Coordinates of C-alpha atoms (C1' of nucleotides) in Angstrom, one line a residue:
Chain A
X1 CA 30.9 -111.4 -32.1
X2 CA 29.7 -109.2 -30.8
X3 CA 30.3 -105.8 -32.1
X4 CA 32.9 -104.1 -30.0
X5 CA 30.9 -101.0 -28.1
X6 CA 31.2 -97.4 -28.0
X7 CA 29.6 -97.9 -24.6
X8 CA 27.1 -95.6 -25.1
X9 CA 23.0 -95.4 -24.7
X10 CA 21.8 -93.8 -27.4
X11 CA 20.3 -94.4 -31.2
X12 CA 23.2 -92.7 -32.9
X13 CA 26.4 -95.3 -31.4
X14 CA 23.0 -98.3 -32.1
X15 CA 23.2 -97.2 -35.9
X16 CA 27.4 -97.1 -36.1
X17 CA 27.2 -100.8 -33.9
X18 CA 25.4 -101.8 -36.7
X19 CA 26.6 -101.1 -40.2
X20 CA 29.6 -99.0 -39.2
X21 CA 32.5 -101.6 -39.5
X22 CA 34.7 -101.3 -42.7
X23 CA 32.6 -101.9 -45.7
X24 CA 29.0 -103.0 -44.7
X25 CA 27.5 -99.2 -45.5
X26 CA 29.1 -100.6 -49.1
X27 CA 27.5 -103.6 -49.3
X28 CA 24.3 -101.8 -48.4
X29 CA 24.3 -100.0 -51.0
X30 CA 24.9 -102.1 -53.6
X31 CA 21.8 -104.1 -52.0
X32 CA 20.1 -101.4 -52.0
X33 CA 20.1 -101.9 -55.9
X34 CA 18.2 -105.6 -55.4
X35 CA 19.1 -109.2 -54.3
X36 CA 22.8 -110.0 -55.4
X37 CA 24.6 -113.0 -54.3
X38 CA 27.9 -113.8 -52.2
X39 CA 30.0 -113.7 -55.8
X40 CA 27.9 -110.2 -57.4
X41 CA 28.9 -108.4 -54.3
X42 CA 32.4 -109.4 -54.4
X43 CA 32.4 -107.9 -58.1
X44 CA 30.9 -105.4 -57.0
X45 CA 33.6 -104.0 -54.5
X46 CA 36.9 -105.6 -56.1
X47 CA 39.0 -104.4 -53.1
X48 CA 37.0 -106.3 -50.6
X49 CA 38.8 -109.1 -49.0
X50 CA 37.1 -112.2 -48.8
X51 CA 37.1 -113.1 -45.3
X52 CA 35.5 -109.6 -44.1
X53 CA 32.7 -110.1 -46.3
X54 CA 32.1 -113.0 -45.8
X55 CA 31.9 -111.6 -42.1
X56 CA 30.2 -108.4 -42.8
X57 CA 26.7 -111.1 -44.1
X58 CA 27.2 -112.8 -40.7
X59 CA 27.1 -109.3 -38.7
X60 CA 24.3 -107.5 -41.1
X61 CA 22.1 -110.4 -41.2
X62 CA 22.7 -110.8 -37.4
X63 CA 21.2 -107.2 -37.0
X64 CA 18.9 -107.6 -39.1
X65 CA 20.0 -105.3 -42.0
X66 CA 20.3 -108.2 -44.3
X67 CA 18.4 -111.7 -45.2
X68 CA 20.1 -115.1 -46.8
X69 CA 17.3 -116.3 -49.0
X70 CA 18.0 -120.2 -51.0
X71 CA 17.0 -120.1 -54.5
X72 CA 14.9 -123.7 -56.0
X73 CA 18.7 -125.2 -57.4
X74 CA 20.3 -121.6 -58.2
X75 CA 22.7 -121.2 -55.2
X76 CA 21.9 -118.0 -53.1
X77 CA 21.3 -114.1 -53.1
X78 CA 21.8 -111.4 -50.2
X79 CA 18.4 -108.9 -50.6
X80 CA 17.7 -106.5 -46.9
X81 CA 15.3 -106.9 -44.9
X82 CA 12.5 -104.0 -44.8
X83 CA 14.4 -102.6 -41.1
X84 CA 17.6 -102.5 -44.0
X85 CA 15.6 -101.0 -46.8
X86 CA 14.9 -97.9 -44.4
X87 CA 18.4 -97.1 -44.9
X88 CA 18.2 -96.1 -48.6
X89 CA 17.2 -92.6 -48.1
X90 CA 20.7 -91.9 -45.8
X91 CA 22.8 -93.8 -48.3
X92 CA 21.3 -91.3 -50.6
X93 CA 22.3 -88.4 -48.5
X94 CA 25.4 -89.7 -47.9
X95 CA 25.9 -90.1 -51.3
X96 CA 25.4 -86.2 -52.5
X97 CA 27.2 -85.8 -49.1
X98 CA 30.5 -87.3 -50.5
X99 CA 29.6 -85.9 -54.3
X100 CA 30.7 -82.3 -52.9
X101 CA 34.4 -83.7 -52.3
X102 CA 34.8 -85.5 -54.9
X103 CA 37.8 -85.2 -56.9
X104 CA 39.1 -87.4 -59.5
X105 CA 39.1 -90.5 -59.6
X106 CA 43.1 -92.0 -58.7
X107 CA 44.4 -93.6 -61.0
X108 CA 42.7 -97.6 -60.2
X109 CA 39.5 -96.4 -58.6
X110 CA 37.1 -98.1 -60.5
X111 CA 32.7 -97.3 -61.8
X112 CA 30.5 -100.3 -61.2
X113 CA 27.1 -101.1 -62.4
X114 CA 25.9 -100.3 -58.5
X115 CA 27.7 -97.4 -57.1
X116 CA 26.8 -95.6 -60.4
X117 CA 23.8 -96.8 -60.1
X118 CA 22.8 -95.2 -57.0
X119 CA 24.9 -91.9 -57.9
X120 CA 21.5 -92.0 -60.9
X121 CA 19.4 -92.7 -57.8
X122 CA 21.0 -89.8 -55.6
X123 CA 21.1 -87.2 -58.4
X124 CA 18.1 -87.8 -59.7
X125 CA 15.1 -85.0 -59.2
X126 CA 11.8 -86.3 -59.6
X127 CA 10.4 -82.2 -59.3
X128 CA 12.8 -82.3 -63.0
X129 CA 11.6 -85.6 -64.5
X130 CA 7.7 -84.6 -63.9
X131 CA 8.0 -81.6 -65.9
X132 CA 9.6 -83.0 -69.0
X133 CA 9.6 -85.6 -71.1
X134 CA 9.8 -89.4 -71.0
X135 CA 13.6 -90.0 -71.9
X136 CA 14.7 -93.3 -72.2
X137 CA 19.0 -92.9 -71.8
X138 CA 21.8 -95.5 -72.2
X139 CA 25.0 -94.7 -71.0
X140 CA 28.5 -96.5 -71.1
X141 CA 30.9 -95.7 -68.2
X142 CA 34.3 -97.8 -68.5
X143 CA 32.9 -101.4 -68.5
X144 CA 29.0 -100.9 -67.3
X145 CA 26.7 -100.0 -69.9
X146 CA 23.7 -98.4 -68.5
X147 CA 19.5 -98.2 -69.1
X148 CA 17.8 -95.6 -67.5
X149 CA 14.4 -95.2 -67.7
X150 CA 12.5 -91.6 -67.1
X151 CA 9.4 -91.2 -66.6
X152 CA 8.4 -90.3 -63.2
X153 CA 9.8 -92.6 -61.6
X154 CA 13.5 -93.8 -62.7
X155 CA 14.4 -97.1 -63.7
X156 CA 17.8 -98.6 -64.2
X157 CA 18.7 -101.6 -65.4
X158 CA 22.3 -103.3 -65.5
X159 CA 22.6 -104.0 -69.2
X160 CA 25.4 -107.0 -70.4
X161 CA 28.0 -105.2 -72.3
X162 CA 29.0 -107.0 -74.9
X163 CA 27.8 -107.3 -78.0
X164 CA 24.1 -106.3 -78.8
X165 CA 21.6 -109.2 -79.4
X166 CA 22.0 -110.7 -84.1
X167 CA 18.8 -108.6 -85.5
X168 CA 19.8 -105.5 -83.8
X169 CA 16.4 -104.4 -80.8
X170 CA 13.2 -103.7 -82.0
X171 CA 12.6 -100.1 -82.4
X172 CA 10.7 -99.6 -78.9
X173 CA 13.7 -101.1 -77.7
X174 CA 15.9 -98.7 -78.7
X175 CA 16.4 -96.3 -76.3
X176 CA 16.4 -91.7 -77.4
X177 CA 20.1 -91.9 -76.7
X178 CA 23.7 -93.7 -76.3
X179 CA 26.1 -91.8 -74.7
X180 CA 29.2 -92.9 -73.4
X181 CA 31.2 -90.4 -70.0
X182 CA 34.2 -90.1 -68.1
X183 CA 34.4 -90.2 -63.9
X184 CA 34.0 -86.0 -66.1
X185 CA 30.1 -87.2 -65.7
X186 CA 30.9 -85.4 -62.4
X187 CA 31.1 -82.2 -63.9
X188 CA 27.7 -82.4 -66.1
X189 CA 25.8 -83.7 -62.5
X190 CA 27.1 -81.3 -60.3
X191 CA 26.5 -78.5 -63.5
X192 CA 30.0 -77.0 -63.9
X193 CA 29.7 -77.9 -67.2
X194 CA 27.1 -77.8 -70.1
X195 CA 26.1 -80.6 -71.7
X196 CA 27.7 -78.7 -74.7
X197 CA 30.6 -78.0 -73.3
X198 CA 30.5 -81.2 -72.0
X199 CA 31.2 -82.6 -75.6
X200 CA 33.3 -80.1 -76.9
X201 CA 35.7 -80.8 -73.6
X202 CA 35.5 -85.0 -74.8
X203 CA 33.9 -85.9 -71.3
X204 CA 31.2 -87.5 -72.8
X205 CA 30.5 -88.6 -76.6
X206 CA 27.1 -89.4 -78.3
X207 CA 27.3 -92.8 -79.4
X208 CA 24.0 -92.5 -81.5
X209 CA 20.3 -91.0 -81.2
X210 CA 19.7 -86.9 -80.4
X211 CA 22.3 -85.4 -78.6
X212 CA 20.3 -82.7 -77.9
X213 CA 18.5 -85.1 -75.0
X214 CA 21.7 -84.8 -72.5
X215 CA 20.5 -81.4 -71.7
X216 CA 17.4 -83.1 -70.2
X217 CA 19.8 -85.1 -68.5
X218 CA 21.6 -82.8 -67.2
X219 CA 18.4 -81.4 -65.6
X220 CA 17.1 -84.6 -64.4
X221 CA 20.0 -85.4 -62.6
X222 CA 22.2 -83.1 -60.8
X223 CA 23.3 -82.8 -57.0
X224 CA 24.1 -79.1 -56.0
X225 CA 27.0 -79.0 -54.4
X226 CA 26.8 -75.5 -52.7
X227 CA 28.5 -75.1 -49.5
X228 CA 30.6 -77.1 -49.8
X229 CA 34.0 -77.3 -48.6
X230 CA 37.3 -75.5 -49.8
X231 CA 39.6 -78.1 -48.6
X232 CA 42.6 -76.1 -47.5
X233 CA 45.9 -76.3 -48.9
Chain B
X1 CA 48.0 -89.5 -43.2
X2 CA 46.1 -91.0 -46.4
X3 CA 42.3 -92.9 -46.0
X4 CA 43.2 -96.4 -46.9
X5 CA 40.8 -96.0 -49.6
X6 CA 37.8 -98.5 -50.7
X7 CA 38.8 -97.9 -54.5
X8 CA 35.8 -96.5 -55.9
X9 CA 34.9 -93.4 -57.4
X10 CA 31.5 -92.8 -56.1
X11 CA 30.0 -90.5 -53.7
X12 CA 29.1 -93.0 -50.8
X13 CA 32.8 -94.3 -50.9
X14 CA 33.4 -90.6 -50.3
X15 CA 31.5 -90.2 -47.8
X16 CA 32.6 -92.8 -46.0
X17 CA 36.0 -92.3 -45.9
X18 CA 34.8 -88.8 -44.8
X19 CA 33.2 -89.9 -41.6
X20 CA 33.8 -93.9 -41.8
X21 CA 36.2 -94.7 -39.3
X22 CA 35.3 -96.1 -36.0
X23 CA 34.2 -92.6 -33.7
X24 CA 34.3 -90.0 -36.6
X25 CA 30.7 -90.2 -37.1
X26 CA 30.7 -89.9 -32.8
X27 CA 32.2 -87.3 -33.0
X28 CA 30.2 -85.7 -35.6
X29 CA 27.4 -86.0 -33.5
X30 CA 28.7 -84.6 -30.5
X31 CA 30.0 -81.0 -32.2
X32 CA 26.9 -81.4 -33.8
X33 CA 25.3 -79.9 -30.4
X34 CA 28.2 -77.0 -30.8
X35 CA 31.9 -75.9 -30.5
X36 CA 33.7 -78.2 -27.7
X37 CA 37.1 -78.2 -27.2
X38 CA 39.4 -81.6 -26.9
X39 CA 38.7 -82.3 -23.2
X40 CA 34.7 -82.3 -23.3
X41 CA 35.2 -85.2 -26.5
X42 CA 37.4 -87.0 -24.1
X43 CA 34.7 -86.7 -22.0
X44 CA 31.5 -87.1 -24.1
X45 CA 33.0 -90.1 -25.6
X46 CA 34.6 -91.9 -22.3
X47 CA 35.8 -94.9 -24.6
X48 CA 37.7 -93.3 -27.3
X49 CA 41.2 -93.8 -27.2
X50 CA 42.9 -90.6 -26.7
X51 CA 45.4 -90.4 -29.3
X52 CA 42.4 -92.3 -32.1
X53 CA 40.8 -88.6 -30.6
X54 CA 43.5 -87.3 -32.4
X55 CA 43.9 -89.0 -35.6
X56 CA 40.1 -88.3 -35.9
X57 CA 40.3 -84.7 -35.3
X58 CA 43.2 -84.3 -38.1
X59 CA 41.3 -86.4 -40.2
X60 CA 37.9 -84.0 -40.2
X61 CA 40.3 -81.5 -40.8
X62 CA 41.3 -83.0 -43.6
X63 CA 38.2 -84.1 -44.8
X64 CA 36.7 -80.3 -44.6
X65 CA 34.4 -82.1 -42.2
X66 CA 36.2 -80.4 -38.6
X67 CA 37.6 -76.8 -37.7
X68 CA 39.8 -76.1 -35.2
X69 CA 38.9 -72.6 -33.9
X70 CA 41.9 -70.8 -30.9
X71 CA 40.2 -68.6 -28.5
X72 CA 41.7 -65.3 -27.2
X73 CA 43.4 -66.7 -23.8
X74 CA 41.1 -69.4 -23.3
X75 CA 42.6 -72.6 -25.7
X76 CA 40.7 -73.8 -28.5
X77 CA 37.7 -75.8 -29.8
X78 CA 36.7 -78.0 -33.0
X79 CA 33.2 -76.7 -34.9
X80 CA 32.2 -78.6 -37.7
X81 CA 31.9 -76.9 -41.0
X82 CA 29.4 -75.3 -43.1
X83 CA 29.8 -78.8 -45.7
X84 CA 30.7 -80.5 -41.9
X85 CA 26.8 -78.9 -40.6
X86 CA 25.1 -81.1 -43.5
X87 CA 26.0 -84.3 -42.4
X88 CA 22.9 -83.1 -39.5
X89 CA 20.1 -84.4 -41.0
X90 CA 22.0 -87.8 -41.7
X91 CA 23.3 -88.5 -38.2
X92 CA 19.7 -87.9 -37.0
X93 CA 18.4 -90.0 -39.8
X94 CA 20.6 -92.4 -38.4
X95 CA 19.7 -92.0 -34.6
X96 CA 16.0 -92.8 -35.9
X97 CA 16.6 -95.9 -38.1
X98 CA 19.3 -97.0 -34.6
X99 CA 16.6 -96.0 -31.8
X100 CA 14.1 -98.4 -34.0
X101 CA 16.6 -101.6 -33.0
X102 CA 18.1 -100.6 -29.3
X103 CA 17.8 -103.2 -26.5
X104 CA 18.3 -102.2 -22.9
X105 CA 21.8 -100.3 -22.2
X106 CA 24.7 -102.4 -21.5
X107 CA 26.5 -102.8 -18.0
X108 CA 28.7 -100.4 -19.1
X109 CA 26.4 -98.2 -21.1
X110 CA 26.9 -93.9 -19.8
X111 CA 23.9 -91.5 -21.5
X112 CA 25.7 -88.0 -22.0
X113 CA 25.1 -85.6 -22.5
X114 CA 25.4 -85.2 -26.2
X115 CA 24.2 -87.7 -27.3
X116 CA 20.7 -87.4 -25.0
X117 CA 20.4 -83.8 -27.0
X118 CA 20.8 -85.3 -29.5
X119 CA 18.2 -88.4 -28.9
X120 CA 15.8 -85.4 -28.2
X121 CA 17.0 -83.8 -31.6
X122 CA 15.6 -87.0 -33.1
X123 CA 12.9 -87.4 -32.2
X124 CA 11.6 -83.8 -31.8
X125 CA 8.4 -83.2 -34.2
X126 CA 8.2 -80.0 -35.1
X127 CA 4.6 -80.0 -36.4
X128 CA 3.5 -81.5 -32.7
X129 CA 5.0 -78.9 -30.8
X130 CA 3.5 -75.9 -33.6
X131 CA 0.3 -77.1 -32.0
X132 CA 1.0 -77.5 -28.6
X133 CA 0.8 -75.1 -25.9
X134 CA 5.2 -74.2 -25.0
X135 CA 6.8 -75.7 -22.5
X136 CA 9.6 -75.9 -20.5
X137 CA 11.4 -79.2 -19.3
X138 CA 13.6 -79.7 -17.0
X139 CA 14.9 -83.6 -17.8
X140 CA 17.6 -86.3 -15.7
X141 CA 18.9 -88.8 -17.3
X142 CA 21.7 -90.6 -15.2
X143 CA 24.7 -87.4 -14.1
X144 CA 23.1 -86.3 -17.3
X145 CA 20.4 -82.8 -16.7
X146 CA 18.9 -81.0 -19.5
X147 CA 16.8 -78.0 -19.1
X148 CA 14.2 -78.8 -22.6
X149 CA 12.3 -75.4 -24.3
X150 CA 9.5 -76.2 -26.1
X151 CA 8.2 -73.8 -28.7
X152 CA 7.9 -73.8 -32.7
X153 CA 12.2 -74.6 -32.0
X154 CA 13.7 -76.9 -29.7
X155 CA 16.1 -75.9 -27.4
X156 CA 18.4 -78.1 -25.5
X157 CA 21.1 -76.5 -22.3
X158 CA 23.0 -78.6 -20.1
X159 CA 22.6 -77.5 -16.9
X160 CA 25.3 -78.1 -13.8
X161 CA 23.8 -81.4 -12.2
X162 CA 25.5 -80.1 -8.6
X163 CA 23.7 -78.2 -5.9
X164 CA 21.1 -75.6 -7.6
X165 CA 22.0 -71.8 -6.4
X166 CA 21.4 -70.4 -3.4
X167 CA 18.6 -68.9 -2.4
X168 CA 16.2 -71.1 -5.7
X169 CA 15.3 -70.2 -8.7
X170 CA 13.2 -67.0 -9.5
X171 CA 9.6 -68.1 -10.3
X172 CA 10.5 -67.0 -14.5
X173 CA 13.7 -69.1 -14.6
X174 CA 11.3 -72.3 -13.1
X175 CA 10.6 -74.6 -15.7
X176 CA 7.1 -76.0 -15.6
X177 CA 7.7 -79.9 -14.5
X178 CA 11.1 -81.7 -13.3
X179 CA 11.5 -84.9 -14.2
X180 CA 14.2 -87.6 -14.1
X181 CA 14.2 -90.7 -15.7
X182 CA 15.9 -93.5 -16.8
X183 CA 16.6 -95.3 -20.0
X184 CA 13.4 -97.0 -20.4
X185 CA 12.2 -93.5 -21.0
X186 CA 12.9 -95.0 -24.7
X187 CA 9.2 -96.6 -24.5
X188 CA 8.2 -93.7 -24.0
X189 CA 9.0 -92.0 -26.7
X190 CA 8.6 -95.0 -29.0
X191 CA 4.7 -95.2 -27.6
X192 CA 5.6 -98.4 -25.5
X193 CA 4.2 -96.9 -23.2
X194 CA 2.3 -94.1 -22.2
X195 CA 3.6 -91.3 -19.1
X196 CA 0.7 -92.7 -17.2
X197 CA 2.2 -96.4 -16.8
X198 CA 5.5 -94.7 -17.2
X199 CA 4.8 -93.5 -14.0
X200 CA 3.5 -96.3 -12.5
X201 CA 6.6 -98.6 -13.8
X202 CA 8.7 -95.7 -12.2
X203 CA 10.3 -95.5 -16.0
X204 CA 10.1 -91.5 -15.0
X205 CA 9.5 -89.7 -11.6
X206 CA 8.5 -87.0 -11.7
X207 CA 10.3 -84.5 -9.1
X208 CA 8.2 -80.9 -9.7
X209 CA 6.1 -79.8 -11.1
X210 CA 2.7 -80.3 -13.2
X211 CA 3.4 -84.0 -14.1
X212 CA 0.4 -84.4 -17.1
X213 CA 3.6 -82.3 -19.4
X214 CA 5.0 -85.6 -19.5
X215 CA 1.7 -86.0 -22.3
X216 CA 2.9 -82.8 -24.0
X217 CA 6.1 -83.9 -23.9
X218 CA 5.4 -87.8 -25.4
X219 CA 3.6 -85.7 -27.9
X220 CA 6.3 -83.5 -28.9
X221 CA 9.2 -86.3 -28.6
X222 CA 8.1 -89.9 -30.6
X223 CA 9.6 -91.9 -32.6
X224 CA 7.7 -94.3 -34.6
X225 CA 10.2 -97.8 -34.8
X226 CA 8.0 -99.0 -37.8
X227 CA 8.5 -95.9 -39.6
X228 CA 9.7 -94.8 -42.9
X229 CA 13.4 -93.7 -41.4
X230 CA 12.5 -89.5 -42.9
X231 CA 15.3 -87.8 -44.3
X232 CA 13.4 -83.7 -45.1
X233 CA 14.9 -83.0 -48.1
Chain C
dC1 C1' 44.1 -78.2 -15.8
dC2 C1' 44.3 -78.4 -21.2
dG3 C1' 46.6 -80.7 -25.0
dG4 C1' 47.4 -84.0 -26.8
dA5 C1' 51.9 -87.5 -27.8
dT6 C1' 54.5 -91.3 -26.9
dC7 C1' 55.1 -96.3 -27.0
dC8 C1' 52.7 -101.2 -26.8
dG9 C1' 50.4 -105.6 -26.8
dA10 C1' 45.5 -106.9 -28.8
dA11 C1' 42.3 -107.6 -31.8
dT12 C1' 40.9 -106.2 -37.0
dC13 C1' 42.0 -106.0 -41.8
dG14 C1' 44.4 -107.5 -46.2
dA15 C1' 46.1 -110.6 -49.3
dT16 C1' 46.4 -115.3 -50.9
dA17 C1' 45.9 -120.1 -50.8
dC18 C1' 42.1 -123.5 -50.4
dT19 C1' 37.8 -126.3 -50.1
dG20 C1' 33.1 -129.1 -50.2
Chain D
dC1 C1' 28.9 -120.9 -56.5
dA2 C1' 30.2 -119.4 -51.5
dG3 C1' 32.8 -119.7 -48.6
dT4 C1' 37.2 -121.4 -44.5
dA5 C1' 41.6 -120.8 -43.4
dT6 C1' 45.6 -118.8 -42.1
dC7 C1' 49.5 -114.9 -41.9
dG8 C1' 51.7 -110.2 -42.1
dA9 C1' 50.9 -105.7 -41.8
dT10 C1' 47.5 -102.7 -39.4
dT11 C1' 44.8 -99.9 -36.4
dC12 C1' 42.5 -100.0 -32.5
dG13 C1' 42.7 -99.6 -27.4
dG14 C1' 44.7 -98.4 -23.0
dA15 C1' 48.2 -97.4 -20.1
dT16 C1' 51.4 -93.0 -19.7
dC17 C1' 54.1 -89.2 -20.0
dC18 C1' 55.1 -84.8 -21.7
dG19 C1' 55.4 -79.7 -22.5
dG20 C1' 52.5 -75.1 -21.5

DNA sequence: CCGGATCCGAATCGATACTG
DNA sequence: CAGTATCGATTCGGATCCGG
C-alpha cells in the first residue's frame, strides 16, 4: 500500500504524500482535539466511507503521523504522534485561510464538535484574551454543546447535549453565559456583524447569563478575512 | 464541476475542498515562485497528466486561488491571486514538516527548479542571514542551476543550464562560490553532516570559488527535523 | 511550440452489507 | 466496537490528437 508518488524529491511533495489523500487532513484535524476511537472518528466525519477511514488510518500510521493505542479493557484509540501534532499550526492556518472563502452552509452540511473546537482554536486570539478578564461560555450550535473557558489559555470541552444533571449545577460550575448560535456565527467571528446585531438578527440567542459577554467573545475569537478573493460571478 | 463535498461547515474543510485535490498544492507551490505558463507547469510537474493540470487550473480559478493572465502577443500565464498567495506560509510550513520525513530519493524522483527554489525558501533563516555578510551562490542540482543571492532577503533566480555566455561573466556578476550537489544536500540542510564532511563524502562538490562559504550556506539554510513546525504569524 | 481537449484502461472512492 | 468485503460510480493516468 505505497502512496502514489508524485515523482519529486521535495518536502512539500513528501508532506502531500503523507497527508494529501482525501479525508486524511480531516482525520488529523479531529485527532488534534484529542485521541479518538474508530467510532468517534466515523461519527465526527459522517460522510467518510468506513473502508476509507480504515485505509487512511493505516496510511497515517505508516507515515508516522498517527499511533494506535490499545486501552485496558476498553478498546483502543488513535492519537497523533509528536510528529503528527506538529501539524497543528498548519491545520489552524488552513482553517483561517479557508474561513475567508466560506459561504453559507450547504443544505446537508453539518457542524461537528471537533470541527467547531478546532474552529475556535483557529479564531482564538491569545493577545486579546490576555487583555480581557477570564470568561466562561457555553455554546450551542446545532446538536453540539461546547464549554469554552478562556483565561490566558483556551480550553474547550465537549458537553453531552442531553439534560443537565438533576439538582442543577453548582454555581462555581456555571458558565457566565449560555448562548445558541447558527452557522451565521461566522459573521460574528469575521466582524461583519456586531454582537448586538447578531442578537437582533437572531444569529445568536442568549439562553441565560450575561449577554454582554458576547462582546468579549467576539473580541477573543476573531478571524480577519481581509485579502479574501471575491469569486467572479 | 463542483468539488466533492465533505459535508461539513468548517474552515479546514473549505480549504481542503479548494486545494486538497491531487496535484493542486504542487501547482500552488510552483506558482508561488512566480507566474507560469501552462507548459512551464507541465514541465515542472513531469508526472502530471495534462487533463488533470487543465482541470486543476480551472478549479483553482473558480476557487479564487489562481488567475489566468493573457500576455500581449506572448501567450498567457497563470498566477496566484492575493488570496492564493496567502498560502505561502502554509506551503513553506508543509515543506518544513515533510522535510523531516524525507528519505532518500526514489529511482525516478526528480528535483525541479521550482521545487528547489521553494525548498530554499523553506529552509531560509532570515535571522541567521542578517548576522552574516551577504553571499552569492550558484548551485547545481541535477540539471537545475540556481543563483542564490543572500543579503537580508533571499533572492533565487533560475539560470539556463547550458554553456555560459562566451567571453565569460563580468567579475561583478560572478557568484562567490559555485557548487554542485546531489540529493544528499538534505543532510547539509538538516545539520546531519558538516560542510567539510559533505565535501569529503562527495555530497557537494565545489566547482569554483571559495568553498568555505559552504559554512555560511549551511548556517543560512537550515531545517531542524525535530523542531516545531514554525508558522510565522 | 503553446494550450489545451478527447479517449480509454487502471486505480481509487463511496455506499452498503457483513463479520469477529 | 472495530473493522472487512463487495461492487458500481468516479477520478486518475497515459496517450493521442487538434486548432492556433
